[in-house]
Amino acid sequence: MSHHQRRVLSVASECAPLLKTGGLADVVGALPAALARLGWQSRILMPAYRGMLDQVGSTSEVWHDDDLFGGPAVVRSGTCHGLDLLLLDAPHLFDRPGGPYNVDGRDHPDNPVRFAALSWVGAQVAIHGTADDWRPDVVHVHDWQAGLVPSYLKYAGSDVPTLLTIHNIAFQGMFSPEQLDHLRLPTWDFHSESLEYHGHVSTLKAAMVHATRVTTVSPTYAEELTTPEFGFGLEGVARMRRDRGEMLGILNGIDTTVWDPATDPSVIPYSAADPAAKAENRRALLDEFSLDEPMGPLAVVVTRLTHQKGVDLLLETLPRFVEAGGAVVVLGSGDPAHEHGLNELSSRFPRSVGVRIGYDEPLSHRMYAGGDLVLVPSRFEPCGLTQLYGLRYGAVPVVAATGGLRDTVVDATPANLAAGTATGFTFGDPRQGGIIDAGGLSFALGRAVDLYADRAAWLRLRETTMRESVDWDTSATRYADLFAEMMR
Ligand code: ADP
């Protein structure tokens, strides 16, 4: 029986606030503080992308290898924003221009090697510990980028328990079986019950097969993953783990020390108890985008511009919303066709539609603070964070009833409004025969416009959203319980 504080090694390709392209980074960055309160010490292993070591400052070398898939590699330990980081410094893999996964819109061609290397090092740290004598009790791996950790541990005969968390099953980490040898994976395990996925290797599938336990980021998404519509070909293995009681959904929280309208340095402070200054944030946001004061609600959208996020549904629906008195500000980047469509919408309604193409963290905060509504019409959404920020900042969510959106927003039906439980507007719930389409979104927006016109009812709804608990405490407890169970 060990008496040291329990230890978790988290292996991931992103971690906020150091590097973020999506919700994964928020989760990896926020969970350690919540777990620490429950007696779990976290270390995060991630690549030292270009410039990252400068962000962290002083570090010490805790692991090295002269040949990590074609070049020397060092793991440097350091702290940043209260996070205990293990940065994998392997210049041949990570010191290059562009984003973590692509450059100029194209995937780095050696992504399989880059993230196999990350996973390999994760497994080595789990087995041998680091030079400063730290060895994890459990390893928490995130998405396909860390997907090979459980496999490498298995092939090494290690019994360190692993948890895979799936943040998005659409990204599966595929590569050709010709690379198996080079990536130190055994060809004997290339078959459909293990590494193989339709003639390729999928690192996400490998983790779904080999991890001790699997979670995803909401209960509804956990169920959805077992269906062909949402499983992206991995529904069979999802079903197998679910049926054995080894896969479950744990909702994401948000970091309420960063995301608090009362203390957020990007906004004019307000709170559920004293919401008056929300109106000033709204005014400032309208001014920033040179929009007229709308009769109806000001909606905000902060998103990757992709098919998943239903941007086409917005393009179809927003003209009608604007004609009904609404205004909207969109922040996002991604698909050039969507960027073009949004810019066109804004030229058509220059006083009602503001668009900023790009990635801008402070602006996103100002938008949640200034918005009356946050729109999230995703076709699928593992958890979704933007609706949680909306709840916290009193931007009432209008969401598709899928995945974590369905688990975190209570529809403003007359009954839920009367009971004081409503926190937003949902549409397209398949359990009620709905489908996620422009008509559904339009209807939900219409209901929001109508309720907004009833000032007292609106303020009551807004206060309920702001008081909703969205922090990490509940979910961190569930992770800690799961880790403890995995150790037995
Ligand atoms: P996903 O991870 O699928 O992109 P989530 O809702 O889980 O979706 O997380 C998205 C996160 O990224 C949120 O924190 C959101 O505020 C942020 N975000 C997305 N696009 C932008 C952008 N263009 N500028 C600033 N923040 C953004």
Coordinates of C-alpha atoms and ligand atoms in Angstrom, one line a residue:
M1 CA 0.0 0.0 0.0
S2 CA 1.6 3.3 -1.1
H3 CA 1.2 6.3 1.1
H4 CA 2.3 9.0 -1.3
Q5 CA -0.2 11.4 -2.8
R6 CA -1.8 9.7 -5.8
R7 CA -0.3 10.7 -9.2
V8 CA -1.8 11.0 -12.6
L9 CA 0.1 11.5 -15.8
S10 CA -2.0 13.3 -18.4
V11 CA -0.8 12.9 -22.0
A12 CA -2.2 15.3 -24.6
S13 CA -1.3 17.4 -27.6
E14 CA -2.8 20.6 -26.3
C15 CA -3.2 22.4 -22.9
A16 CA -4.7 25.7 -22.2
P17 CA -3.5 28.4 -21.8
L18 CA -0.3 27.3 -23.4
L19 CA -1.6 26.0 -26.6
K20 CA -5.3 25.6 -27.6
T21 CA -7.1 24.8 -30.8
G22 CA -10.3 23.5 -29.0
G23 CA -12.1 22.2 -26.0
L24 CA -9.5 19.5 -25.4
A25 CA -7.0 22.0 -24.3
D26 CA -9.4 23.6 -21.8
V27 CA -10.1 20.2 -20.2
V28 CA -6.4 19.2 -20.0
G29 CA -5.6 22.6 -18.5
A30 CA -8.4 22.8 -16.0
L31 CA -8.7 19.3 -14.6
P32 CA -5.4 19.3 -12.6
A33 CA -6.5 22.0 -10.2
A34 CA -9.8 20.3 -9.5
L35 CA -8.1 16.9 -9.1
A36 CA -5.5 18.5 -6.7
R37 CA -8.3 19.3 -4.3
L38 CA -9.1 15.6 -4.3
G39 CA -5.6 14.5 -3.5
W40 CA -4.4 13.8 -7.0
Q41 CA -1.2 15.3 -8.3
S42 CA -1.1 15.8 -12.1
R43 CA 1.7 16.1 -14.5
I44 CA 0.9 16.9 -18.1
L45 CA 3.1 15.5 -20.9
M46 CA 2.8 17.4 -24.1
P47 CA 5.0 18.4 -27.1
A48 CA 7.3 21.4 -26.8
Y49 CA 6.0 23.1 -30.0
R50 CA 8.0 26.0 -31.4
G51 CA 8.3 28.8 -28.9
M52 CA 6.7 26.9 -26.0
L53 CA 9.8 26.5 -23.9
D54 CA 10.2 30.3 -23.8
Q55 CA 6.7 30.5 -22.4
V56 CA 7.6 28.2 -19.5
G57 CA 10.9 29.7 -18.4
S58 CA 13.2 27.5 -16.4
T59 CA 13.0 23.8 -16.8
S60 CA 15.0 20.7 -15.8
E61 CA 15.7 17.7 -17.8
V62 CA 13.9 14.6 -16.4
W63 CA 14.2 12.1 -19.3
H64 CA 16.1 11.7 -22.5
D65 CA 16.5 9.5 -25.5
D66 CA 19.2 9.8 -28.2
D67 CA 16.9 8.4 -30.9
L68 CA 13.2 9.1 -30.5
F69 CA 12.0 8.0 -34.0
G70 CA 14.8 9.7 -35.8
G71 CA 16.3 12.4 -33.5
P72 CA 17.3 13.2 -30.0
A73 CA 14.6 14.0 -27.4
V74 CA 14.5 15.5 -23.9
V75 CA 11.6 15.8 -21.5
R76 CA 11.8 19.1 -19.6
S77 CA 9.9 19.6 -16.4
G78 CA 8.6 23.1 -15.6
T79 CA 5.6 24.9 -14.3
C80 CA 3.4 27.5 -16.0
H81 CA 0.1 29.0 -14.9
G82 CA 0.2 26.6 -11.9
L83 CA 0.4 23.5 -14.2
D84 CA 3.1 20.9 -13.7
L85 CA 4.3 20.3 -17.3
L86 CA 6.5 17.7 -18.9
L87 CA 7.5 19.1 -22.3
L88 CA 8.7 16.7 -24.9
D89 CA 11.5 18.6 -26.6
A90 CA 12.2 16.8 -29.8
P91 CA 13.1 19.4 -32.4
H92 CA 12.9 17.0 -35.4
L93 CA 9.2 16.5 -34.6
F94 CA 7.9 19.6 -33.0
D95 CA 10.1 22.6 -33.7
R96 CA 8.6 23.8 -36.9
P97 CA 6.2 26.5 -38.2
G98 CA 2.5 26.2 -38.3
G99 CA -0.1 24.8 -35.8
P100 CA 0.2 21.6 -33.8
Y101 CA -1.4 19.5 -36.5
N102 CA -1.0 21.4 -39.7
V103 CA 0.7 24.2 -41.6
D104 CA -1.0 26.3 -44.2
G105 CA -4.1 24.1 -44.0
R106 CA -2.2 20.8 -44.6
D107 CA -1.5 18.1 -42.0
H108 CA 2.1 17.7 -41.1
P109 CA 2.9 14.6 -43.2
D110 CA 4.7 12.9 -40.2
N111 CA 1.8 13.3 -37.7
P112 CA 1.7 9.6 -37.1
V113 CA 5.3 9.6 -36.0
R114 CA 5.1 12.8 -34.1
F115 CA 2.2 11.6 -31.9
A116 CA 3.4 8.0 -31.7
A117 CA 6.6 9.6 -30.2
L118 CA 4.5 11.5 -27.7
S119 CA 2.7 8.3 -26.7
W120 CA 5.9 6.3 -26.6
V121 CA 7.4 8.8 -24.1
G122 CA 4.2 8.7 -22.1
A123 CA 4.5 4.9 -21.8
Q124 CA 8.2 5.2 -20.9
V125 CA 7.5 7.7 -18.1
A126 CA 4.7 5.4 -16.8
I127 CA 7.0 2.4 -16.7
H128 CA 10.3 3.8 -15.6
G129 CA 9.4 7.1 -14.0
T130 CA 11.3 10.4 -14.5
A131 CA 14.8 11.3 -13.3
D132 CA 13.2 13.3 -10.5
D133 CA 11.7 10.0 -9.2
W134 CA 8.1 10.5 -10.2
R135 CA 6.0 7.7 -11.5
P136 CA 2.2 7.8 -12.1
D137 CA -0.4 5.6 -10.6
V138 CA -2.6 6.0 -13.6
V139 CA -2.2 7.5 -17.1
H140 CA -4.9 9.7 -18.6
V141 CA -4.6 9.8 -22.3
H142 CA -6.6 12.2 -24.5
D143 CA -7.8 11.6 -28.1
W144 CA -5.9 10.0 -30.9
Q145 CA -2.7 12.0 -30.4
A146 CA -2.0 10.1 -27.1
G147 CA -3.9 7.0 -28.3
L148 CA -0.9 4.7 -28.5
V149 CA 0.1 5.0 -24.8
P150 CA -2.1 2.0 -23.7
S151 CA -0.9 -0.1 -26.6
Y152 CA 2.8 0.6 -25.8
L153 CA 2.2 -0.2 -22.2
K154 CA 0.5 -3.4 -23.1
Y155 CA 3.3 -4.6 -25.4
A156 CA 5.8 -3.8 -22.7
G157 CA 3.9 -6.0 -20.3
S158 CA 3.1 -3.0 -18.0
D159 CA 0.0 -3.0 -15.8
V160 CA -0.1 0.7 -15.2
P161 CA -3.9 1.5 -15.6
T162 CA -4.9 3.9 -18.4
L163 CA -7.9 6.0 -19.0
L164 CA -8.7 7.1 -22.6
T165 CA -10.9 10.2 -22.8
I166 CA -12.5 10.8 -26.2
H167 CA -13.0 14.4 -26.9
N168 CA -14.1 13.9 -30.5
I169 CA -14.3 10.5 -32.2
A170 CA -14.3 12.1 -35.7
F171 CA -10.5 12.4 -35.5
Q172 CA -9.0 8.9 -35.4
G173 CA -5.3 9.1 -36.0
M174 CA -5.0 6.9 -39.1
F175 CA -1.9 5.7 -40.8
S176 CA -0.7 2.9 -43.1
P177 CA 0.3 -0.5 -41.7
E178 CA 3.7 -0.1 -43.4
Q179 CA 4.6 2.3 -40.6
L180 CA 3.9 -0.3 -37.9
D181 CA 7.5 -1.4 -37.6
H182 CA 9.0 2.1 -37.6
L183 CA 6.5 3.1 -34.9
R184 CA 7.6 0.2 -32.7
L185 CA 4.2 -1.6 -33.0
P186 CA 4.0 -5.4 -33.5
T187 CA 2.6 -6.5 -36.8
W188 CA 1.1 -9.6 -35.1
D189 CA -1.4 -7.3 -33.4
F190 CA -2.6 -5.7 -36.7
H191 CA -6.0 -7.3 -36.9
S192 CA -9.6 -6.1 -36.6
E193 CA -9.9 -6.7 -32.9
S194 CA -6.9 -4.5 -32.1
L195 CA -4.9 -2.0 -34.1
E196 CA -6.5 -2.5 -37.5
Y197 CA -9.3 -0.3 -38.8
H198 CA -10.3 -0.9 -42.4
G199 CA -6.8 -1.7 -43.6
H200 CA -5.3 1.2 -41.7
V201 CA -4.0 1.7 -38.2
S202 CA -6.1 3.9 -36.0
T203 CA -4.5 5.2 -32.8
L204 CA -7.9 6.1 -31.4
K205 CA -9.2 2.6 -32.0
A206 CA -6.1 1.2 -30.4
A207 CA -6.7 3.2 -27.3
M208 CA -10.4 2.2 -27.3
V209 CA -9.4 -1.4 -27.3
H210 CA -6.4 -1.3 -25.0
A211 CA -7.2 1.4 -22.3
T212 CA -8.3 0.1 -18.9
R213 CA -11.3 2.4 -19.1
V214 CA -12.8 4.8 -21.7
T215 CA -14.7 8.0 -21.0
T216 CA -16.1 10.6 -23.2
V217 CA -17.1 14.1 -22.3
S218 CA -20.9 13.7 -21.8
P219 CA -23.3 10.9 -21.0
T220 CA -25.4 11.5 -24.2
Y221 CA -22.3 11.4 -26.4
A222 CA -21.2 8.2 -24.7
E223 CA -24.6 6.7 -25.8
E224 CA -24.4 8.3 -29.3
L225 CA -20.9 6.8 -29.9
T226 CA -22.4 3.3 -29.9
T227 CA -24.5 4.2 -33.0
P228 CA -23.4 4.3 -36.7
E229 CA -24.6 7.9 -37.0
F230 CA -22.1 9.2 -34.4
G231 CA -19.5 6.5 -34.0
F232 CA -17.7 7.3 -37.3
G233 CA -17.0 3.5 -37.8
L234 CA -15.9 2.9 -34.2
E235 CA -19.4 2.2 -32.9
G236 CA -18.7 -1.5 -32.6
V237 CA -15.8 -1.1 -30.2
A238 CA -17.7 1.6 -28.3
R239 CA -20.6 -0.8 -27.9
M240 CA -18.2 -3.5 -26.6
R241 CA -16.7 -1.3 -24.0
R242 CA -20.1 0.2 -23.0
D243 CA -21.7 -3.3 -22.7
R244 CA -18.9 -4.4 -20.4
G245 CA -19.5 -1.3 -18.2
E246 CA -16.1 0.1 -19.2
M247 CA -17.1 3.2 -21.0
L248 CA -19.0 6.2 -19.6
G249 CA -19.6 9.9 -20.0
I250 CA -18.3 12.5 -17.6
L251 CA -19.3 16.1 -18.4
N252 CA -16.6 18.7 -18.9
G253 CA -16.7 21.7 -16.5
I254 CA -15.1 25.1 -17.1
D255 CA -12.3 26.8 -15.2
T256 CA -14.4 29.2 -13.2
T257 CA -11.3 31.0 -12.0
V258 CA -10.6 32.1 -15.6
W259 CA -14.3 32.3 -16.7
D260 CA -15.9 34.5 -14.1
P261 CA -17.6 37.7 -15.3
A262 CA -17.0 39.2 -11.8
T263 CA -13.2 39.0 -12.2
D264 CA -12.5 38.5 -15.9
P265 CA -10.0 41.2 -16.9
S266 CA -11.5 41.3 -20.4
V267 CA -15.0 42.4 -19.3
I268 CA -16.8 45.1 -17.3
P269 CA -17.5 43.1 -14.1
Y270 CA -21.0 41.8 -13.2
S271 CA -22.5 38.8 -11.6
A272 CA -25.8 36.9 -11.2
A273 CA -26.4 38.9 -8.0
D274 CA -25.5 42.2 -9.6
P275 CA -26.0 41.9 -13.4
A276 CA -26.4 45.6 -14.3
A277 CA -23.0 45.9 -16.0
K278 CA -23.9 43.2 -18.5
A279 CA -25.8 45.9 -20.4
E280 CA -22.5 47.9 -20.7
N281 CA -20.7 44.9 -22.1
R282 CA -23.5 44.5 -24.6
R283 CA -23.2 48.2 -25.6
A284 CA -19.4 47.9 -25.9
L285 CA -19.7 44.8 -28.1
L286 CA -22.2 46.5 -30.4
D287 CA -19.9 49.5 -30.7
E288 CA -16.8 47.3 -31.3
F289 CA -18.6 45.9 -34.4
S290 CA -20.4 49.2 -35.3
L291 CA -23.8 47.6 -35.0
D292 CA -27.1 49.4 -34.3
E293 CA -29.0 48.7 -31.1
P294 CA -31.3 45.8 -32.0
M295 CA -34.9 45.6 -31.0
G296 CA -34.3 41.9 -30.1
P297 CA -31.5 39.9 -28.6
L298 CA -27.8 40.1 -29.5
A299 CA -26.6 36.6 -30.4
V300 CA -22.9 35.6 -30.3
V301 CA -21.2 32.6 -32.0
V302 CA -17.6 31.5 -31.1
T303 CA -16.6 28.5 -33.1
R304 CA -14.4 26.6 -35.5
L305 CA -16.1 27.1 -38.8
T306 CA -16.8 23.5 -39.8
H307 CA -19.7 21.3 -40.9
Q308 CA -19.8 19.8 -37.4
K309 CA -20.6 23.2 -35.9
G310 CA -23.6 23.8 -38.2
V311 CA -22.3 27.0 -39.6
D312 CA -24.3 26.4 -42.8
L313 CA -27.5 26.3 -40.6
L314 CA -26.5 29.7 -39.2
L315 CA -26.0 31.1 -42.7
E316 CA -29.5 29.9 -43.7
T317 CA -31.2 31.1 -40.5
L318 CA -29.6 34.3 -39.5
P319 CA -31.2 36.6 -42.1
R320 CA -34.6 35.7 -40.7
F321 CA -33.4 36.2 -37.1
V322 CA -32.0 39.7 -38.1
E323 CA -35.3 40.6 -39.8
A324 CA -37.1 39.6 -36.6
G325 CA -35.0 42.2 -34.7
G326 CA -32.0 40.2 -33.7
A327 CA -28.3 41.1 -34.1
V328 CA -25.3 38.7 -34.2
V329 CA -21.6 38.7 -33.8
V330 CA -19.5 35.8 -35.1
L331 CA -15.9 34.9 -34.2
G332 CA -14.4 31.9 -35.9
S333 CA -12.0 30.5 -38.4
G334 CA -11.9 27.4 -40.6
D335 CA -13.6 26.4 -43.8
P336 CA -13.0 29.2 -46.4
A337 CA -16.6 28.8 -47.8
H338 CA -18.0 29.4 -44.3
E339 CA -15.8 32.4 -43.8
H340 CA -16.9 33.8 -47.2
G341 CA -20.6 33.1 -46.4
L342 CA -20.3 35.0 -43.1
N343 CA -18.5 37.9 -44.6
E344 CA -21.3 38.1 -47.2
L345 CA -24.0 38.1 -44.5
S346 CA -22.2 40.9 -42.7
S347 CA -22.1 43.0 -45.9
R348 CA -25.7 42.3 -46.5
F349 CA -26.6 43.4 -42.9
P350 CA -23.7 45.7 -41.9
R351 CA -25.6 47.2 -38.9
S352 CA -26.8 43.9 -37.6
V353 CA -24.2 41.3 -38.3
G354 CA -20.6 41.6 -37.2
V355 CA -18.0 39.0 -38.2
R356 CA -14.4 38.5 -37.1
I357 CA -12.5 35.8 -38.9
G358 CA -9.7 34.6 -36.7
Y359 CA -8.9 33.3 -33.3
D360 CA -9.1 35.8 -30.5
E361 CA -9.4 34.7 -26.9
P362 CA -10.0 38.1 -25.2
L363 CA -12.7 38.9 -27.8
S364 CA -14.4 35.6 -27.1
H365 CA -14.7 36.7 -23.4
R366 CA -16.1 40.1 -24.4
M367 CA -18.6 38.3 -26.6
Y368 CA -20.0 35.9 -23.9
A369 CA -20.2 39.0 -21.7
G370 CA -22.0 41.1 -24.3
G371 CA -24.3 38.5 -25.8
D372 CA -27.9 37.9 -24.8
L373 CA -27.7 34.5 -26.6
V374 CA -24.9 32.1 -27.6
L375 CA -25.7 29.9 -30.6
V376 CA -24.4 26.4 -30.8
P377 CA -26.2 24.5 -33.7
S378 CA -23.7 21.6 -33.8
R379 CA -24.6 18.4 -35.8
F380 CA -22.7 16.5 -33.1
E381 CA -21.0 17.9 -30.0
P382 CA -19.1 15.6 -27.6
C383 CA -19.5 18.1 -24.7
G384 CA -19.2 21.7 -26.0
L385 CA -17.8 24.4 -23.9
T386 CA -19.2 27.6 -25.5
Q387 CA -22.7 26.9 -24.1
L388 CA -21.1 26.5 -20.6
Y389 CA -19.3 29.9 -21.0
G390 CA -22.7 31.3 -22.2
L391 CA -24.4 30.0 -19.1
R392 CA -21.8 31.4 -16.8
Y393 CA -21.9 34.8 -18.5
G394 CA -25.6 35.1 -19.0
A395 CA -25.6 34.6 -22.7
V396 CA -28.5 32.2 -22.9
P397 CA -27.6 29.1 -25.0
V398 CA -29.6 28.1 -28.1
V399 CA -28.3 24.6 -28.9
A400 CA -28.9 21.5 -30.9
A401 CA -30.1 18.7 -28.6
T402 CA -27.1 16.5 -29.2
G403 CA -24.3 15.2 -27.0
G404 CA -23.2 17.4 -24.2
L405 CA -25.4 20.3 -25.4
R406 CA -28.4 18.2 -24.6
D407 CA -26.9 17.3 -21.2
T408 CA -26.2 20.9 -20.1
V409 CA -29.1 23.0 -21.4
V410 CA -32.7 22.7 -20.2
D411 CA -35.2 23.8 -22.8
A412 CA -37.3 26.9 -22.0
T413 CA -40.6 25.0 -22.3
P414 CA -43.5 26.7 -20.5
A415 CA -43.3 24.0 -17.8
N416 CA -39.5 24.4 -17.3
L417 CA -39.9 28.2 -17.2
A418 CA -42.6 27.9 -14.6
A419 CA -40.5 25.5 -12.6
G420 CA -37.5 27.8 -12.8
T421 CA -35.3 25.1 -14.3
A422 CA -35.0 26.3 -17.9
T423 CA -31.5 27.5 -19.0
G424 CA -31.8 27.9 -22.7
F425 CA -33.4 26.8 -26.0
T426 CA -32.9 23.4 -27.6
F427 CA -33.9 22.0 -31.0
G428 CA -33.8 18.9 -33.0
D429 CA -34.0 16.4 -30.1
P430 CA -34.0 13.0 -31.8
R431 CA -35.8 11.5 -28.8
Q432 CA -38.7 13.7 -29.7
G433 CA -38.5 12.9 -33.4
G434 CA -36.5 16.1 -34.1
I435 CA -33.7 16.6 -36.6
I436 CA -31.0 19.2 -36.4
D437 CA -31.7 21.5 -39.4
A438 CA -32.2 25.1 -40.2
G439 CA -36.0 24.9 -39.6
G440 CA -35.4 23.7 -36.0
L441 CA -32.8 26.4 -35.3
S442 CA -35.1 29.0 -36.8
F443 CA -37.9 27.9 -34.6
A444 CA -35.7 28.0 -31.5
L445 CA -34.5 31.5 -32.4
G446 CA -38.0 32.6 -32.8
R447 CA -38.9 31.4 -29.3
A448 CA -35.8 33.2 -28.0
V449 CA -36.9 36.4 -29.7
D450 CA -40.4 36.1 -28.2
L451 CA -39.2 35.4 -24.7
Y452 CA -36.7 38.2 -24.9
A453 CA -39.6 40.6 -25.5
D454 CA -41.0 39.7 -22.1
R455 CA -38.3 41.5 -20.0
A456 CA -39.2 40.0 -16.6
A457 CA -39.3 36.5 -17.9
W458 CA -36.1 37.0 -19.8
L459 CA -34.2 38.3 -16.7
R460 CA -35.5 35.4 -14.7
L461 CA -34.2 32.9 -17.3
R462 CA -30.9 34.7 -17.5
E463 CA -30.4 34.6 -13.8
T464 CA -31.1 30.9 -13.7
T465 CA -28.4 30.3 -16.4
M466 CA -25.9 32.4 -14.5
R467 CA -26.5 30.4 -11.3
E468 CA -26.1 27.0 -12.9
S469 CA -23.2 25.1 -11.6
V470 CA -20.7 24.6 -14.4
D471 CA -17.4 24.3 -12.5
W472 CA -15.2 21.2 -12.4
D473 CA -15.9 20.0 -8.9
T474 CA -18.6 17.3 -9.6
S475 CA -16.9 15.9 -12.7
A476 CA -13.4 15.9 -11.1
T477 CA -14.8 13.8 -8.3
R478 CA -16.0 11.3 -10.9
Y479 CA -12.6 11.1 -12.6
A480 CA -10.9 10.7 -9.2
D481 CA -13.4 7.9 -8.3
L482 CA -12.7 6.2 -11.7
F483 CA -8.9 6.5 -11.3
A484 CA -9.2 4.9 -7.8
E485 CA -11.3 2.1 -9.3
M486 CA -8.8 1.5 -12.1
M487 CA -6.0 1.1 -9.5
R488 CA -7.8 -1.8 -7.7
Ligands
ADP1 P1 -14.3 22.2 -30.1 O1 -13.3 21.7 -29.1 O2 -15.0 21.2 -30.8 O3 -13.8 23.3 -31.0 P2 -15.7 23.3 -27.7 O4 -17.0 24.1 -27.6 O5 -15.5 22.1 -26.9 O6 -15.5 23.0 -29.3 O7 -14.5 24.3 -27.4 C1 -14.2 25.4 -28.2 C2 -13.3 26.3 -27.4 O8 -12.5 27.1 -28.3 C3 -14.0 27.3 -26.5 O9 -13.2 27.6 -25.4 C4 -14.2 28.5 -27.4 O10 -14.4 29.7 -26.7 C5 -12.9 28.5 -28.1 N1 -12.9 29.1 -29.5 C6 -13.3 28.5 -30.6 N2 -13.1 29.3 -31.7 C7 -12.5 30.4 -31.2 C8 -12.1 31.6 -31.8 N3 -12.2 31.8 -33.1 N4 -11.5 32.6 -31.0 C9 -11.4 32.3 -29.7 N5 -11.8 31.2 -29.0 C10 -12.4 30.3 -29.8

